[in-house]
Amino acid sequence: MKVSYGTMQMGSELSYESSHKLLDQYIEKGYYKLDTAQMYPVPGSQDHFCLTEKLLGDWVKKHTVNDQSKIRISTKFPNYSKRLTYLRKNKSNIISYQELKDSITSSLKRLNIPII
């Protein structure tokens, strides 16, 4: 069975320290797949935008190269929202190639994943 650990409350309802402890326990059990999003933590706010990705990046950085090579992280790019206008710079439902590329690059940097 493959399991993915969802991180949407990490950095808000779960502190940095508690989140890191849970993530450590998760990989100690032999699981390495994580799911996050740029708009996490939930409930979202402009002040906390991308905070969970940063939290995960700090956690990844403290692990051995061997463990880092096993960790699999999926993240998501937000669509434009009239209510949450900070989610995207482009105020359009159409996502340009450049905007997507910049977003992916930014996520990789926050997650401490090498850009190859």
PDB file of C-alpha atoms in Angstrom:
ATOM      1  CA  MET A   1       0.000   0.000   0.000  1.00  0.00           C
ATOM      2  CA  LYS A   2       1.264   3.474  -0.845  1.00  0.00           C
ATOM      3  CA  VAL A   3       0.494   6.268   1.555  1.00  0.00           C
ATOM      4  CA  SER A   4       0.893  10.023   1.109  1.00  0.00           C
ATOM      5  CA  TYR A   5       0.925  12.297   4.125  1.00  0.00           C
ATOM      6  CA  GLY A   6      -1.107  15.479   3.664  1.00  0.00           C
ATOM      7  CA  THR A   7       0.442  18.612   5.151  1.00  0.00           C
ATOM      8  CA  MET A   8      -2.273  21.241   4.862  1.00  0.00           C
ATOM      9  CA  GLN A   9      -2.320  22.132   8.576  1.00  0.00           C
ATOM     10  CA  MET A  10       1.434  22.214   9.058  1.00  0.00           C
ATOM     11  CA  GLY A  11       2.551  25.692  10.016  1.00  0.00           C
ATOM     12  CA  SER A  12      -0.842  26.799  11.316  1.00  0.00           C
ATOM     13  CA  GLU A  13      -2.711  24.368  13.552  1.00  0.00           C
ATOM     14  CA  LEU A  14       0.488  22.336  13.839  1.00  0.00           C
ATOM     15  CA  SER A  15       3.581  24.275  14.878  1.00  0.00           C
ATOM     16  CA  TYR A  16       6.917  23.956  13.061  1.00  0.00           C
ATOM     17  CA  GLU A  17       8.239  21.755  15.866  1.00  0.00           C
ATOM     18  CA  SER A  18       5.180  19.484  16.004  1.00  0.00           C
ATOM     19  CA  SER A  19       5.128  19.215  12.215  1.00  0.00           C
ATOM     20  CA  HIS A  20       8.800  18.221  12.051  1.00  0.00           C
ATOM     21  CA  LYS A  21       8.269  15.635  14.794  1.00  0.00           C
ATOM     22  CA  LEU A  22       5.327  14.075  12.942  1.00  0.00           C
ATOM     23  CA  LEU A  23       7.272  14.041   9.684  1.00  0.00           C
ATOM     24  CA  ASP A  24      10.216  12.362  11.437  1.00  0.00           C
ATOM     25  CA  GLN A  25       7.904   9.687  12.835  1.00  0.00           C
ATOM     26  CA  TYR A  26       6.377   9.199   9.379  1.00  0.00           C
ATOM     27  CA  ILE A  27       9.708   8.430   7.684  1.00  0.00           C
ATOM     28  CA  GLU A  28      10.848   6.317  10.649  1.00  0.00           C
ATOM     29  CA  LYS A  29       7.931   4.045   9.706  1.00  0.00           C
ATOM     30  CA  GLY A  30       9.325   3.809   6.170  1.00  0.00           C
ATOM     31  CA  TYR A  31       6.980   6.247   4.417  1.00  0.00           C
ATOM     32  CA  TYR A  32       8.366   9.026   2.246  1.00  0.00           C
ATOM     33  CA  LYS A  33       5.527  10.458   0.152  1.00  0.00           C
ATOM     34  CA  LEU A  34       4.205  13.918   1.091  1.00  0.00           C
ATOM     35  CA  ASP A  35       1.509  16.148  -0.366  1.00  0.00           C
ATOM     36  CA  THR A  36       1.484  19.933  -0.039  1.00  0.00           C
ATOM     37  CA  ALA A  37       0.400  23.077  -1.892  1.00  0.00           C
ATOM     38  CA  GLN A  38       1.547  26.663  -2.256  1.00  0.00           C
ATOM     39  CA  MET A  39      -1.619  27.866  -0.563  1.00  0.00           C
ATOM     40  CA  TYR A  40      -1.003  25.742   2.554  1.00  0.00           C
ATOM     41  CA  PRO A  41      -1.447  25.972   5.481  1.00  0.00           C
ATOM     42  CA  VAL A  42      -5.207  25.965   5.654  1.00  0.00           C
ATOM     43  CA  PRO A  43      -6.945  28.119   6.615  1.00  0.00           C
ATOM     44  CA  GLY A  44      -4.992  30.211   4.163  1.00  0.00           C
ATOM     45  CA  SER A  45      -3.823  33.762   4.535  1.00  0.00           C
ATOM     46  CA  GLN A  46      -1.506  36.088   2.656  1.00  0.00           C
ATOM     47  CA  ASP A  47       0.903  36.080   5.621  1.00  0.00           C
ATOM     48  CA  HIS A  48       1.146  32.279   5.550  1.00  0.00           C
ATOM     49  CA  PHE A  49       1.164  31.761   1.774  1.00  0.00           C
ATOM     50  CA  CYS A  50       3.744  29.032   0.927  1.00  0.00           C
ATOM     51  CA  LEU A  51       4.555  28.521   4.630  1.00  0.00           C
ATOM     52  CA  THR A  52       4.041  24.751   4.527  1.00  0.00           C
ATOM     53  CA  GLU A  53       6.414  24.415   1.566  1.00  0.00           C
ATOM     54  CA  LYS A  54       9.031  26.371   3.551  1.00  0.00           C
ATOM     55  CA  LEU A  55       8.432  24.182   6.607  1.00  0.00           C
ATOM     56  CA  LEU A  56       8.910  21.041   4.505  1.00  0.00           C
ATOM     57  CA  GLY A  57      12.032  22.513   2.926  1.00  0.00           C
ATOM     58  CA  ASP A  58      13.546  23.144   6.358  1.00  0.00           C
ATOM     59  CA  TRP A  59      12.686  19.573   7.351  1.00  0.00           C
ATOM     60  CA  VAL A  60      14.153  18.081   4.142  1.00  0.00           C
ATOM     61  CA  LYS A  61      17.381  20.039   4.644  1.00  0.00           C
ATOM     62  CA  LYS A  62      18.065  18.424   8.024  1.00  0.00           C
ATOM     63  CA  HIS A  63      18.054  14.872   6.619  1.00  0.00           C
ATOM     64  CA  THR A  64      20.809  12.788   5.129  1.00  0.00           C
ATOM     65  CA  VAL A  65      21.303  12.689   1.378  1.00  0.00           C
ATOM     66  CA  ASN A  66      20.144   9.055   1.504  1.00  0.00           C
ATOM     67  CA  ASP A  67      16.822   9.985   3.157  1.00  0.00           C
ATOM     68  CA  GLN A  68      16.429  13.031   0.899  1.00  0.00           C
ATOM     69  CA  SER A  69      16.706  10.801  -2.155  1.00  0.00           C
ATOM     70  CA  LYS A  70      13.721   8.751  -0.922  1.00  0.00           C
ATOM     71  CA  ILE A  71      11.425  11.676  -0.079  1.00  0.00           C
ATOM     72  CA  ARG A  72       8.717  12.339  -2.683  1.00  0.00           C
ATOM     73  CA  ILE A  73       6.784  15.596  -2.486  1.00  0.00           C
ATOM     74  CA  SER A  74       3.856  16.633  -4.632  1.00  0.00           C
ATOM     75  CA  THR A  75       2.722  20.246  -4.576  1.00  0.00           C
ATOM     76  CA  LYS A  76       0.037  22.228  -6.331  1.00  0.00           C
ATOM     77  CA  PHE A  77      -0.166  25.515  -8.211  1.00  0.00           C
ATOM     78  CA  PRO A  78      -3.143  27.691  -7.201  1.00  0.00           C
ATOM     79  CA  ASN A  79      -5.691  28.990  -9.640  1.00  0.00           C
ATOM     80  CA  TYR A  80      -6.778  32.626  -9.551  1.00  0.00           C
ATOM     81  CA  SER A  81      -9.391  33.454  -6.934  1.00  0.00           C
ATOM     82  CA  LYS A  82     -11.350  36.706  -6.692  1.00  0.00           C
ATOM     83  CA  ARG A  83     -11.525  36.201  -2.922  1.00  0.00           C
ATOM     84  CA  LEU A  84      -7.885  35.155  -2.392  1.00  0.00           C
ATOM     85  CA  THR A  85      -6.192  37.574  -4.764  1.00  0.00           C
ATOM     86  CA  TYR A  86      -2.705  36.915  -3.327  1.00  0.00           C
ATOM     87  CA  LEU A  87      -2.639  33.355  -4.728  1.00  0.00           C
ATOM     88  CA  ARG A  88      -1.474  34.447  -8.159  1.00  0.00           C
ATOM     89  CA  LYS A  89       0.149  37.562  -9.585  1.00  0.00           C
ATOM     90  CA  ASN A  90      -1.714  37.089 -12.864  1.00  0.00           C
ATOM     91  CA  LYS A  91      -5.384  37.900 -12.332  1.00  0.00           C
ATOM     92  CA  SER A  92      -6.494  35.491 -15.044  1.00  0.00           C
ATOM     93  CA  ASN A  93      -7.749  31.921 -15.212  1.00  0.00           C
ATOM     94  CA  ILE A  94      -5.243  31.390 -18.018  1.00  0.00           C
ATOM     95  CA  ILE A  95      -1.846  30.254 -16.765  1.00  0.00           C
ATOM     96  CA  SER A  96       1.094  31.286 -18.897  1.00  0.00           C
ATOM     97  CA  TYR A  97       4.095  29.041 -19.447  1.00  0.00           C
ATOM     98  CA  GLN A  98       6.360  31.578 -17.715  1.00  0.00           C
ATOM     99  CA  GLU A  99       4.083  31.910 -14.697  1.00  0.00           C
ATOM    100  CA  LEU A 100       3.940  28.135 -14.278  1.00  0.00           C
ATOM    101  CA  LYS A 101       7.709  27.803 -14.712  1.00  0.00           C
ATOM    102  CA  ASP A 102       8.374  30.558 -12.144  1.00  0.00           C
ATOM    103  CA  SER A 103       5.929  28.937  -9.734  1.00  0.00           C
ATOM    104  CA  ILE A 104       7.543  25.507 -10.029  1.00  0.00           C
ATOM    105  CA  THR A 105      11.017  26.989  -9.597  1.00  0.00           C
ATOM    106  CA  SER A 106       9.885  28.883  -6.486  1.00  0.00           C
ATOM    107  CA  SER A 107       8.313  25.747  -4.994  1.00  0.00           C
ATOM    108  CA  LEU A 108      11.480  23.745  -5.603  1.00  0.00           C
ATOM    109  CA  LYS A 109      13.564  26.415  -3.856  1.00  0.00           C
ATOM    110  CA  ARG A 110      11.213  26.551  -0.854  1.00  0.00           C
ATOM    111  CA  LEU A 111      11.221  22.731  -0.648  1.00  0.00           C
ATOM    112  CA  ASN A 112      15.045  22.607  -0.851  1.00  0.00           C
ATOM    113  CA  ILE A 113      14.877  20.376  -3.912  1.00  0.00           C
ATOM    114  CA  PRO A 114      17.702  20.873  -6.413  1.00  0.00           C
ATOM    115  CA  ILE A 115      16.702  22.414  -9.717  1.00  0.00           C
ATOM    116  CA  ILE A 116      18.230  20.312 -12.454  1.00  0.00           C
TER     117      ILE A 116
END
